[in-house]
XYZ file of C-alpha atoms in Angstrom:
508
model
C 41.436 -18.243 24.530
C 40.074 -17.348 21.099
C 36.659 -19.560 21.845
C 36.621 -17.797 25.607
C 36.571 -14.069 23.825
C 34.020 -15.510 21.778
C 31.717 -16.268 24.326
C 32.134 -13.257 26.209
C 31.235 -11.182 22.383
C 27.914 -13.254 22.330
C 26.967 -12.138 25.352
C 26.758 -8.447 24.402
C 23.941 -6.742 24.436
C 24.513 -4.855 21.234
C 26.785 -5.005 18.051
C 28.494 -1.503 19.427
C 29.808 -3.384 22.367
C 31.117 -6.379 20.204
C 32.992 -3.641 18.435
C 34.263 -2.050 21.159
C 34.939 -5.344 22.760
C 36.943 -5.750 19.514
C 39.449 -2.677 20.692
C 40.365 -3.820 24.080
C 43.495 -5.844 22.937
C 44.790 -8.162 20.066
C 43.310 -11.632 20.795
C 40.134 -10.165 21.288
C 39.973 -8.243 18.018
C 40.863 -11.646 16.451
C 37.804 -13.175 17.979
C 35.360 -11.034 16.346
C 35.716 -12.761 12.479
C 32.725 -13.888 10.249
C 32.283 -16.816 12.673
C 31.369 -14.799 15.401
C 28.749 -12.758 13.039
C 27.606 -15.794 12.136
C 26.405 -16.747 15.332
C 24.663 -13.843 16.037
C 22.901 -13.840 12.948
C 21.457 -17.289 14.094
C 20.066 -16.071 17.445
C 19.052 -12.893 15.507
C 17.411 -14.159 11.846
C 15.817 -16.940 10.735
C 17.867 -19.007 8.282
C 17.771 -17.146 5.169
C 16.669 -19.275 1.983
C 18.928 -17.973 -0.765
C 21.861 -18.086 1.464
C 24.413 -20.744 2.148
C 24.444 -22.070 5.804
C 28.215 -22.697 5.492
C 29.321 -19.228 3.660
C 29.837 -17.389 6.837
C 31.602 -14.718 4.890
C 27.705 -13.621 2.867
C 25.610 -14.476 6.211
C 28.274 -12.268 8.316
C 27.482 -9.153 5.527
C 23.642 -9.787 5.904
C 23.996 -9.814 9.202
C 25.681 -6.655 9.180
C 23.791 -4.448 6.442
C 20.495 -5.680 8.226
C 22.145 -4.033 11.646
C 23.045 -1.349 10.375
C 20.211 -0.659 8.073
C 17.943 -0.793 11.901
C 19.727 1.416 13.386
C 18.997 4.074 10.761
C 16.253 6.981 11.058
C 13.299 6.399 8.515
C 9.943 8.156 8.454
C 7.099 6.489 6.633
C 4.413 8.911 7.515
C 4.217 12.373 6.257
C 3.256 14.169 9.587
C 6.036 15.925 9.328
C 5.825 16.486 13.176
C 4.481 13.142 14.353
C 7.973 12.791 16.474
C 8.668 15.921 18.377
C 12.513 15.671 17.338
C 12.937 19.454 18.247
C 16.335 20.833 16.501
C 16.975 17.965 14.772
C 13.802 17.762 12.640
C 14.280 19.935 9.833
C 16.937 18.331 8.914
C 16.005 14.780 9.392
C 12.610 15.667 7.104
C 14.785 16.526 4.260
C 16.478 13.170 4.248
C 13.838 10.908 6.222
C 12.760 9.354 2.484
C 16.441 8.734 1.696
C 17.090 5.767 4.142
C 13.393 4.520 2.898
C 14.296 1.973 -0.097
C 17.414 0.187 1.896
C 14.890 0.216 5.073
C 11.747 -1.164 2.506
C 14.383 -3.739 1.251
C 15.420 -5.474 4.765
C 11.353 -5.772 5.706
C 11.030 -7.065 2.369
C 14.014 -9.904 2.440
C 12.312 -10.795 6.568
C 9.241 -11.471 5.422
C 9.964 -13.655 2.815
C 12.465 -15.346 4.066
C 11.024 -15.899 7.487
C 9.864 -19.130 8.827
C 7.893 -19.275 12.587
C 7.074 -22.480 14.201
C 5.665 -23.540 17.402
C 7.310 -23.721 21.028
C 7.097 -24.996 24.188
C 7.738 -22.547 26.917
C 9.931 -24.109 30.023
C 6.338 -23.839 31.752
C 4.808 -25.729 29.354
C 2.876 -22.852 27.001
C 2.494 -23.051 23.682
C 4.202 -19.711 21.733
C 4.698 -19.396 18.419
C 8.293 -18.147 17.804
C 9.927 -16.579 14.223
C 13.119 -14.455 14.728
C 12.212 -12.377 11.479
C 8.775 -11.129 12.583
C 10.477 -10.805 16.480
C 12.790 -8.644 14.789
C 10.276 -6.514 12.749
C 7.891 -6.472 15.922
C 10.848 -5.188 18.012
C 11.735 -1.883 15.860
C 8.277 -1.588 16.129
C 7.740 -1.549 19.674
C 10.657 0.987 20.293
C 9.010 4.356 22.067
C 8.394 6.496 19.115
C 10.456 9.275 20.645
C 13.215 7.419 19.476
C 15.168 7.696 16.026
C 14.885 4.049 15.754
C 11.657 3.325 16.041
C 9.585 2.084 12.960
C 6.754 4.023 12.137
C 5.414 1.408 9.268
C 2.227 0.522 10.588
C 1.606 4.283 12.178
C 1.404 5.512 8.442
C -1.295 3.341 6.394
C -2.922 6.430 5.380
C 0.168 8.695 6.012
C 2.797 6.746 3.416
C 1.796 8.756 0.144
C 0.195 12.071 -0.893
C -3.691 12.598 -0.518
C -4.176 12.355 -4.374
C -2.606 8.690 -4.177
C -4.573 7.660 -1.485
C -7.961 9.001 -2.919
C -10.910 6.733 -2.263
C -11.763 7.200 -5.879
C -8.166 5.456 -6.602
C -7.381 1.914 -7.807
C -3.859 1.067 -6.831
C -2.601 -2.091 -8.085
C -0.115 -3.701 -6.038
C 2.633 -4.202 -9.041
C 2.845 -0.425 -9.458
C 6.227 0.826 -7.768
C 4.543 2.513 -5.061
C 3.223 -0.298 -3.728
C 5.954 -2.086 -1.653
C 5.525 -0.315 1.271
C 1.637 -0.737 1.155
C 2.311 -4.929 0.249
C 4.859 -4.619 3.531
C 2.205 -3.128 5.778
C -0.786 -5.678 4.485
C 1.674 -8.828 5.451
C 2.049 -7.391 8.765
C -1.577 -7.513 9.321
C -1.467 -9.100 12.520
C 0.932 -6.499 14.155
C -1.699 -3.909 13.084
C -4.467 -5.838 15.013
C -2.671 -6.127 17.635
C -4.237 -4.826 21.192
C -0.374 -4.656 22.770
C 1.255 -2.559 20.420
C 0.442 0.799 20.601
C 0.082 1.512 16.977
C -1.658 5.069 15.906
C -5.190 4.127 14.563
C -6.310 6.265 11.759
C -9.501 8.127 11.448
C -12.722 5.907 10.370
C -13.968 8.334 7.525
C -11.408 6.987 4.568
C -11.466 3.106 5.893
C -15.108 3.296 5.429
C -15.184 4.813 1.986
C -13.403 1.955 1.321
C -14.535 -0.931 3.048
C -18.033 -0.220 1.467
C -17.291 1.168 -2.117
C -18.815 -1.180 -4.620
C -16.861 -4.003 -6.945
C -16.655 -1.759 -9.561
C -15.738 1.762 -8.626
C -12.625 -0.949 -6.203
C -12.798 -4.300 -7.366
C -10.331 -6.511 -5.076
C -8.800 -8.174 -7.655
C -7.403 -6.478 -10.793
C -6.410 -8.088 -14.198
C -8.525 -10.990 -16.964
C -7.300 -13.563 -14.170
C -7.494 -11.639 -11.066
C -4.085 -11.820 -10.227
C -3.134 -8.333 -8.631
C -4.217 -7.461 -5.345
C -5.938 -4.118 -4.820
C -3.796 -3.377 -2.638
C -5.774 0.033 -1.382
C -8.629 -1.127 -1.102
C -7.337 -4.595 1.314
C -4.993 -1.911 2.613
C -7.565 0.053 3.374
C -10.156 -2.078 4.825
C -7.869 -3.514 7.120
C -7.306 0.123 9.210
C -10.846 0.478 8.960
C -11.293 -3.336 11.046
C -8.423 -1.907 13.116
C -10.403 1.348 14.218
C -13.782 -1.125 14.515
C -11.733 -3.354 17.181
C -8.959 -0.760 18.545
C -10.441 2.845 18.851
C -12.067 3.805 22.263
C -14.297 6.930 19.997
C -15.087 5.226 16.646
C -14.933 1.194 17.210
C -18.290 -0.710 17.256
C -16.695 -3.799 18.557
C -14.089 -2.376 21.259
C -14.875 -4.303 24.104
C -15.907 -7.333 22.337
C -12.296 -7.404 20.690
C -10.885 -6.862 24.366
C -12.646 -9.479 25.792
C -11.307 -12.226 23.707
C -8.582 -14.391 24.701
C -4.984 -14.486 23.883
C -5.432 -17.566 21.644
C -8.548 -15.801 19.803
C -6.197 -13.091 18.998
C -4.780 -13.098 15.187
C -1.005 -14.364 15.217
C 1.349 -14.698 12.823
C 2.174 -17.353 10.030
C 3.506 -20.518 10.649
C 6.490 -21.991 8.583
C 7.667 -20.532 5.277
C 5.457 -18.431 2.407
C 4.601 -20.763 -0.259
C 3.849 -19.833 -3.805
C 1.331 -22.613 -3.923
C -2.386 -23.323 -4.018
C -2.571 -24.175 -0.020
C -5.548 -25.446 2.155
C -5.819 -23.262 5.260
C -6.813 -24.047 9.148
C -9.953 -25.200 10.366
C -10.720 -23.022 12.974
C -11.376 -19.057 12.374
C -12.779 -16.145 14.609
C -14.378 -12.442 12.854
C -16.544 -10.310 11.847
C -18.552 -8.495 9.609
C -19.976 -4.825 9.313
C -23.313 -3.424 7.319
C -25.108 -0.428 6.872
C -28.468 -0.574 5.783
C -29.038 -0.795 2.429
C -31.141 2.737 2.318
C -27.936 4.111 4.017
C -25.469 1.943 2.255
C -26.702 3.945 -1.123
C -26.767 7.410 0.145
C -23.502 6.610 1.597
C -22.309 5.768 -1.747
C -23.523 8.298 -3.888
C -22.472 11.284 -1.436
C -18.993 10.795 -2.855
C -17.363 13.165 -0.372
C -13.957 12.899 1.325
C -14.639 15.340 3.954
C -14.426 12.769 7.277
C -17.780 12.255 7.233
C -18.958 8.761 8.092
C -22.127 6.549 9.094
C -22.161 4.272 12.223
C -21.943 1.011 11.366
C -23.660 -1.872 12.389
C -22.111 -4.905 13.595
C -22.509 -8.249 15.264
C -20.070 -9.634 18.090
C -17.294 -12.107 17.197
C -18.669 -15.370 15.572
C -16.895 -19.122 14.703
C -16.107 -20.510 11.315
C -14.477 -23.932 10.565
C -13.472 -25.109 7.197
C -13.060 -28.330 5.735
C -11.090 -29.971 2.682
C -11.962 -33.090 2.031
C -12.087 -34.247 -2.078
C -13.833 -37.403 -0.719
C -16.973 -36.261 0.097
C -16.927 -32.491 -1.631
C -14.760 -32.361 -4.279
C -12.828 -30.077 -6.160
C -13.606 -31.503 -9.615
C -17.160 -31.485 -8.740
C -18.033 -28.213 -8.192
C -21.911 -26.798 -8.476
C -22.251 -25.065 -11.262
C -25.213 -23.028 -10.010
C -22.749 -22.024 -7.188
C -20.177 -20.876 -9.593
C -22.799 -18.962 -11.255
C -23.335 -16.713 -7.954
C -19.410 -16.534 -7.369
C -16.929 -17.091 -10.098
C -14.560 -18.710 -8.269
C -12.407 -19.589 -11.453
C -10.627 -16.634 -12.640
C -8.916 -18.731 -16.187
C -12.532 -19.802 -17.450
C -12.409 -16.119 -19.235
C -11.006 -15.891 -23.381
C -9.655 -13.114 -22.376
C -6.140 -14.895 -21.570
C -3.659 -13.684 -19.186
C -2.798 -9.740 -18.433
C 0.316 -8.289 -19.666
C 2.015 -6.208 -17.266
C 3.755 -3.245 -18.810
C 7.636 -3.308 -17.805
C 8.309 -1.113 -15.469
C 10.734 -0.627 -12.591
C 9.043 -2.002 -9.995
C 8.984 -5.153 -11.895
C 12.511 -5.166 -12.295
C 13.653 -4.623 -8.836
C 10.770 -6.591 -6.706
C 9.314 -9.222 -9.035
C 5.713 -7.715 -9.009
C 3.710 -10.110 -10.833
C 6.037 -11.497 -13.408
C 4.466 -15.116 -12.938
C 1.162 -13.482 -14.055
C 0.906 -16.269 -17.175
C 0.825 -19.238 -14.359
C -2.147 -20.576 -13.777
C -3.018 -22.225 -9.856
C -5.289 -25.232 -9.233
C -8.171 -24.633 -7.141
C -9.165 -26.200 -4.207
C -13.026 -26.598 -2.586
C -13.807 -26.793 1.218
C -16.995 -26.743 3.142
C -17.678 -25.345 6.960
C -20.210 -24.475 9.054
C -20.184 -20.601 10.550
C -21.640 -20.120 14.408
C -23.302 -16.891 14.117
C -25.831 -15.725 17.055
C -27.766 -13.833 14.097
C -27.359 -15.755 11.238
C -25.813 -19.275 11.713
C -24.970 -20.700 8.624
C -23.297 -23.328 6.360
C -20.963 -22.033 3.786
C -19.068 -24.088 0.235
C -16.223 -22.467 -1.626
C -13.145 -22.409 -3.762
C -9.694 -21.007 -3.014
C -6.939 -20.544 -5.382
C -3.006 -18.900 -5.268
C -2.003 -15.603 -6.649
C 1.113 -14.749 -8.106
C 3.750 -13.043 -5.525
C 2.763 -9.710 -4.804
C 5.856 -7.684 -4.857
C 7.998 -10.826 -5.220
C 6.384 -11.901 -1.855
C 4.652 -15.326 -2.136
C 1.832 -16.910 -0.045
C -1.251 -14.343 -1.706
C -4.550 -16.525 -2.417
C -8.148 -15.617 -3.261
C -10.647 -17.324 -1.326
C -14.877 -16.890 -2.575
C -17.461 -18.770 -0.751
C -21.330 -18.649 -0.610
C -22.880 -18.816 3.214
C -26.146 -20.330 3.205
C -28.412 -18.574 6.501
C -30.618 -21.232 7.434
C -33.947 -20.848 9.786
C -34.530 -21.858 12.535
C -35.462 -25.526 12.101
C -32.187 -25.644 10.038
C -34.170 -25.588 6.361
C -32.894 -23.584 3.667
C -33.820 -19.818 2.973
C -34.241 -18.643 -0.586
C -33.716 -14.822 1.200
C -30.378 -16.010 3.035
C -27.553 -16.546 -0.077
C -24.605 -14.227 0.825
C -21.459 -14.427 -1.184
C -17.701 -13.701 -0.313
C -14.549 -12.597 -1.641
C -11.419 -12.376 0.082
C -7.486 -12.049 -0.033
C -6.090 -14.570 2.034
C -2.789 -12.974 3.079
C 0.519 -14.704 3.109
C 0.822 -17.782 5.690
C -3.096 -18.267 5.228
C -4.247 -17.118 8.398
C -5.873 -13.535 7.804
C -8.954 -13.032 5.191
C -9.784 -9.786 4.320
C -12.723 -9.207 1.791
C -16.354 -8.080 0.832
C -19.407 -9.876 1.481
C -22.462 -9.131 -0.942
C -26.246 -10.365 -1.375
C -25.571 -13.105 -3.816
C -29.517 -13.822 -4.431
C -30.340 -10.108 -5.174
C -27.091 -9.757 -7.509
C -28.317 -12.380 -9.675
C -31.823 -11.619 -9.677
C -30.629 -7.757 -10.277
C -27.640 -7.774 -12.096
C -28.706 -4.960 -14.379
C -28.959 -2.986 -11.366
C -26.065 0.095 -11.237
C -23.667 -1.336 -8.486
C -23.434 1.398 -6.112
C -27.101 -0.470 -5.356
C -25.841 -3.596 -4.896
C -25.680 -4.324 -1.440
C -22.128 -5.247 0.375
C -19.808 -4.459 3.051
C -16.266 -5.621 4.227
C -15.467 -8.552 6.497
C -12.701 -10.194 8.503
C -11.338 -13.593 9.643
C -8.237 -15.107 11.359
C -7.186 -18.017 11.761
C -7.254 -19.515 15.412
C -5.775 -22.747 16.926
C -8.972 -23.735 18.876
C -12.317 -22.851 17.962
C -14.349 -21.397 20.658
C -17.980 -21.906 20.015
C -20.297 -23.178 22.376
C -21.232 -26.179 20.326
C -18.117 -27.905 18.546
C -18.357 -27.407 14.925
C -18.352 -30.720 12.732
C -17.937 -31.643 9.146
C -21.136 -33.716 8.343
C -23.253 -30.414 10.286
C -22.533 -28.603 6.663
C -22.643 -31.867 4.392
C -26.003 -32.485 5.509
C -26.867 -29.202 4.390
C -25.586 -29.435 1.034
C -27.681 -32.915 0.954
C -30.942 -31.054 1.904
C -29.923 -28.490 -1.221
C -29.897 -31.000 -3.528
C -33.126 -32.092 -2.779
C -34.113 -28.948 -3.317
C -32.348 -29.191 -6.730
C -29.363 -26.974 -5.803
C -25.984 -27.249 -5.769
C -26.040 -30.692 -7.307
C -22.371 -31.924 -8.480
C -21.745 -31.680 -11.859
C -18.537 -31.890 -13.699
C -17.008 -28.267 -13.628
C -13.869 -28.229 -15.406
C -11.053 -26.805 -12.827
């Protein structure tokens, strides 16, 4: 009888009704027990990594905090009237921060402990399914007139005061503030989402950003590059979101709503890794400029008035990317090509950073593993672009966790723009530097004129000329002509005739 009330509690739609259920006589109160939490917690959560499988008594209490924690009211953004709660909102303004930390603390513990994997629809499609970030995605999607429904991703330039957010602002991702903004960047993919109808800022801040120069927002902060930026990434990602998502200010609008479902970014597969990791082959985006006569004036204006320039921009283009030590190895890397990009962040004397102790380091981790050192990794590719198709060489290494969350790398590559009869141009050197987000499949980062930096680098680098970019990983790469390995290899062989990028031992 016990088992049959059971069944019937699993059924429920809600925990309210288990708990109700619980009241309509003795044997069925006696069916709800940690057991019965237990289950739920399965076909709610992934399986958590710090938590026993067998001590039902702990994974019933996470089970519960985490429900209850949902059902709470939190506000994120500080449009005070961005709800239209009538009577109730005075009051729920003066204590919308208080449910904040417990609510930043559950999206925390699901990302990091959550762990997607691929599966087969009864009508045969491929879906990728994680009950963490099916969870997060659900709270989400709730209509915003509701109490419930999380505002997170409404409020990237809404979560802190205007002084915080200043363009002329380097916020490091350690500092306490941060969490929320390190929550928001890992749900990347939920932000570029076409189906969920998230509020998509104004382009004026995303583009101060996105094209403020490496030293006024460097992406990488510390001797060994190990904090993220987090502002600036931040940052650039709303201002891709408003290039793909806005009907007024976004430059590639239809082209984004053209592409198909499987061109779309997704989310991560498997669990975060604090690890040097290789990443997938295949990868769809983009890349904005202004010209460079524009670029500067845009630059030294230094207003934050919502002004902006129109950007220019190319549709969506194909990258694939290969590892392979074999034939381009890791040990081997061009030195003339590390010239143009420092890859390796621990070459410098300058030793590690020391954080100063503070309580965000306490309570989330921030980058306490700042005096561990990663192993890089090279990889080649070949990039199908209709204006400027390329072949591109590079190095990627892991950060520390950001905010205890694991899975950060830093990815730099030079693209080589060949002509048309596929020899190499002298004019055509562009370097990149990205943030590869946890699970590896969303860059974010700044491309820049690698050939004019080094012939120029006395030049003051508001001049230097660079703009933001984007890629995501895909499962299938959609160019017209497949994309193979020996395409960019050959390349790299017509270079060295040229006497560049030769292999010489580059210690790693």
């Amino acid at each position: 009888m016990r088992q049959l009330h059971q069944k019937i509690a699993l059924l429920l739609p809600t925990d309210a009704d288990v708990a109700h259920y619980a009241l309509i006589c003795k044997t069925s109160c006696n069916s709800v027990t940690n057991s019965l939490w237990c289950l739920r917690f399965k076909d709610t959560f992934d399986r958590p990594i710090d938590v026993d499988a067998t001590d039902t008594s702990r994974l019933a209490n996470v089970y519960k905090v985490r429900s209850e924690v949902s059902r709470g009211y939190s506000c994120f953004t500080l449009n005070d009237g961005g709800r239209q709660k009538g009577e109730k909102l005075r009051l729920l303004n003066e204590v919308k921060f208080l449910h904040n930390p417990n609510y930043l603390r559950m999206l925390h513990e699901l990302i990091r402990q959550s762990n997607t994997v691929r599966r087969r629809t009864p009508d045969g499609r491929e879906v990728m399914a994680g009950l963490n970030l099916d969870f997060i995605r659900e709270l989400i999607m709730i209509p915003k007139q509701s109490e419930r429904h999380l505002d997170i991703l409404d409020a990237i330039h809404e979560t802190h005061d205007l002084e915080f957010w200043s363009p002329r602002k380097i916020v490091a991702a350690s500092k306490r503030e941060s969490l929320v903004l390190v929550i928001q960047l890992c749900l990347a993919h939920l932000v570029l989402d076409p189906n969920i109808p998230n509020k998509i800022g104004g382009l004026d801040l995303g583009q101060r950003a996105a094209y403020s120069d490496h030293e006024k927002q460097p992406m990488f902060l510390g001797n060994w590059k190990q904090d993220i930026n987090i502002r600036w990434v931040l940052s650039t990602l709303s201002f891709f979101q408003v290039q793909f998502l806005s009907d007024e200010d976004g430059a590639l609008t239809h082209e984004y709503a053209a592409l198909e479902q499987d061109q779309l970014p997704q989310p991560w597969l498997g669990r975060l890794q604090d690890e040097t990791q290789t990443i997938g082959s295949h990868w769809k985006g983009a890349y904005t400029w202004l010209d460079h006569d524009k670029l500067i004036k845009f630059r030294r204006s230094g207003r934050d008035d919502g002004d902006f320039f129109v950007d220019s921009a190319e549709d969506f283009h194909d990258l694939s990317i290969f590892f392979d030590e074999s034939r381009f190895s890791t040990e081997a890397w061009p030195r003339d090509f590390e010239i143009l990009l420092s890859t390796d962040p621990y070459v410098s004397d300058l030793g590690p950073p020391t954080p100063k102790p503070n309580r965000a380091l306490r309570s989330f981790g921030g980058n306490k593993a700042v005096h561990r050192t990663y192993p890089l990794r090279s990889f080649f590719g070949t990039a199908r672009d209709l204006r400027k198709p390329s072949h591109l060489y590079g190095r990627i290494h892991a950060l520390p966790p950001q905010q205890k969350i694991p899975g950060f790398q830093r990815i730099s590559f030079l693209k080589f723009c060949y002509a048309a009869e596929g020899l190499y141009d002298p004019d055509q050197v562009w370097g990149y530097e990205g943030c590869v987000l946890p699970g590896g499949r969303i860059i974010i980062g700044r491309w820049f004129d690698a050939t004019f930096h080094f012939a120029h680098s006395d030049v003051e680098p508001l001049k230097w000329f660079s703009g933001p970019f984007i890629y995501w990983n895909v499962d299938r790469c959609a160019a017209e002509d497949p994309i193979l390995p020996q395409e960019a290899l050959d390349f790299l062989a017509h270079l060295n005739d040229l006497g560049i990028g030769k292999r010489s031992t580059f210690p790693s």
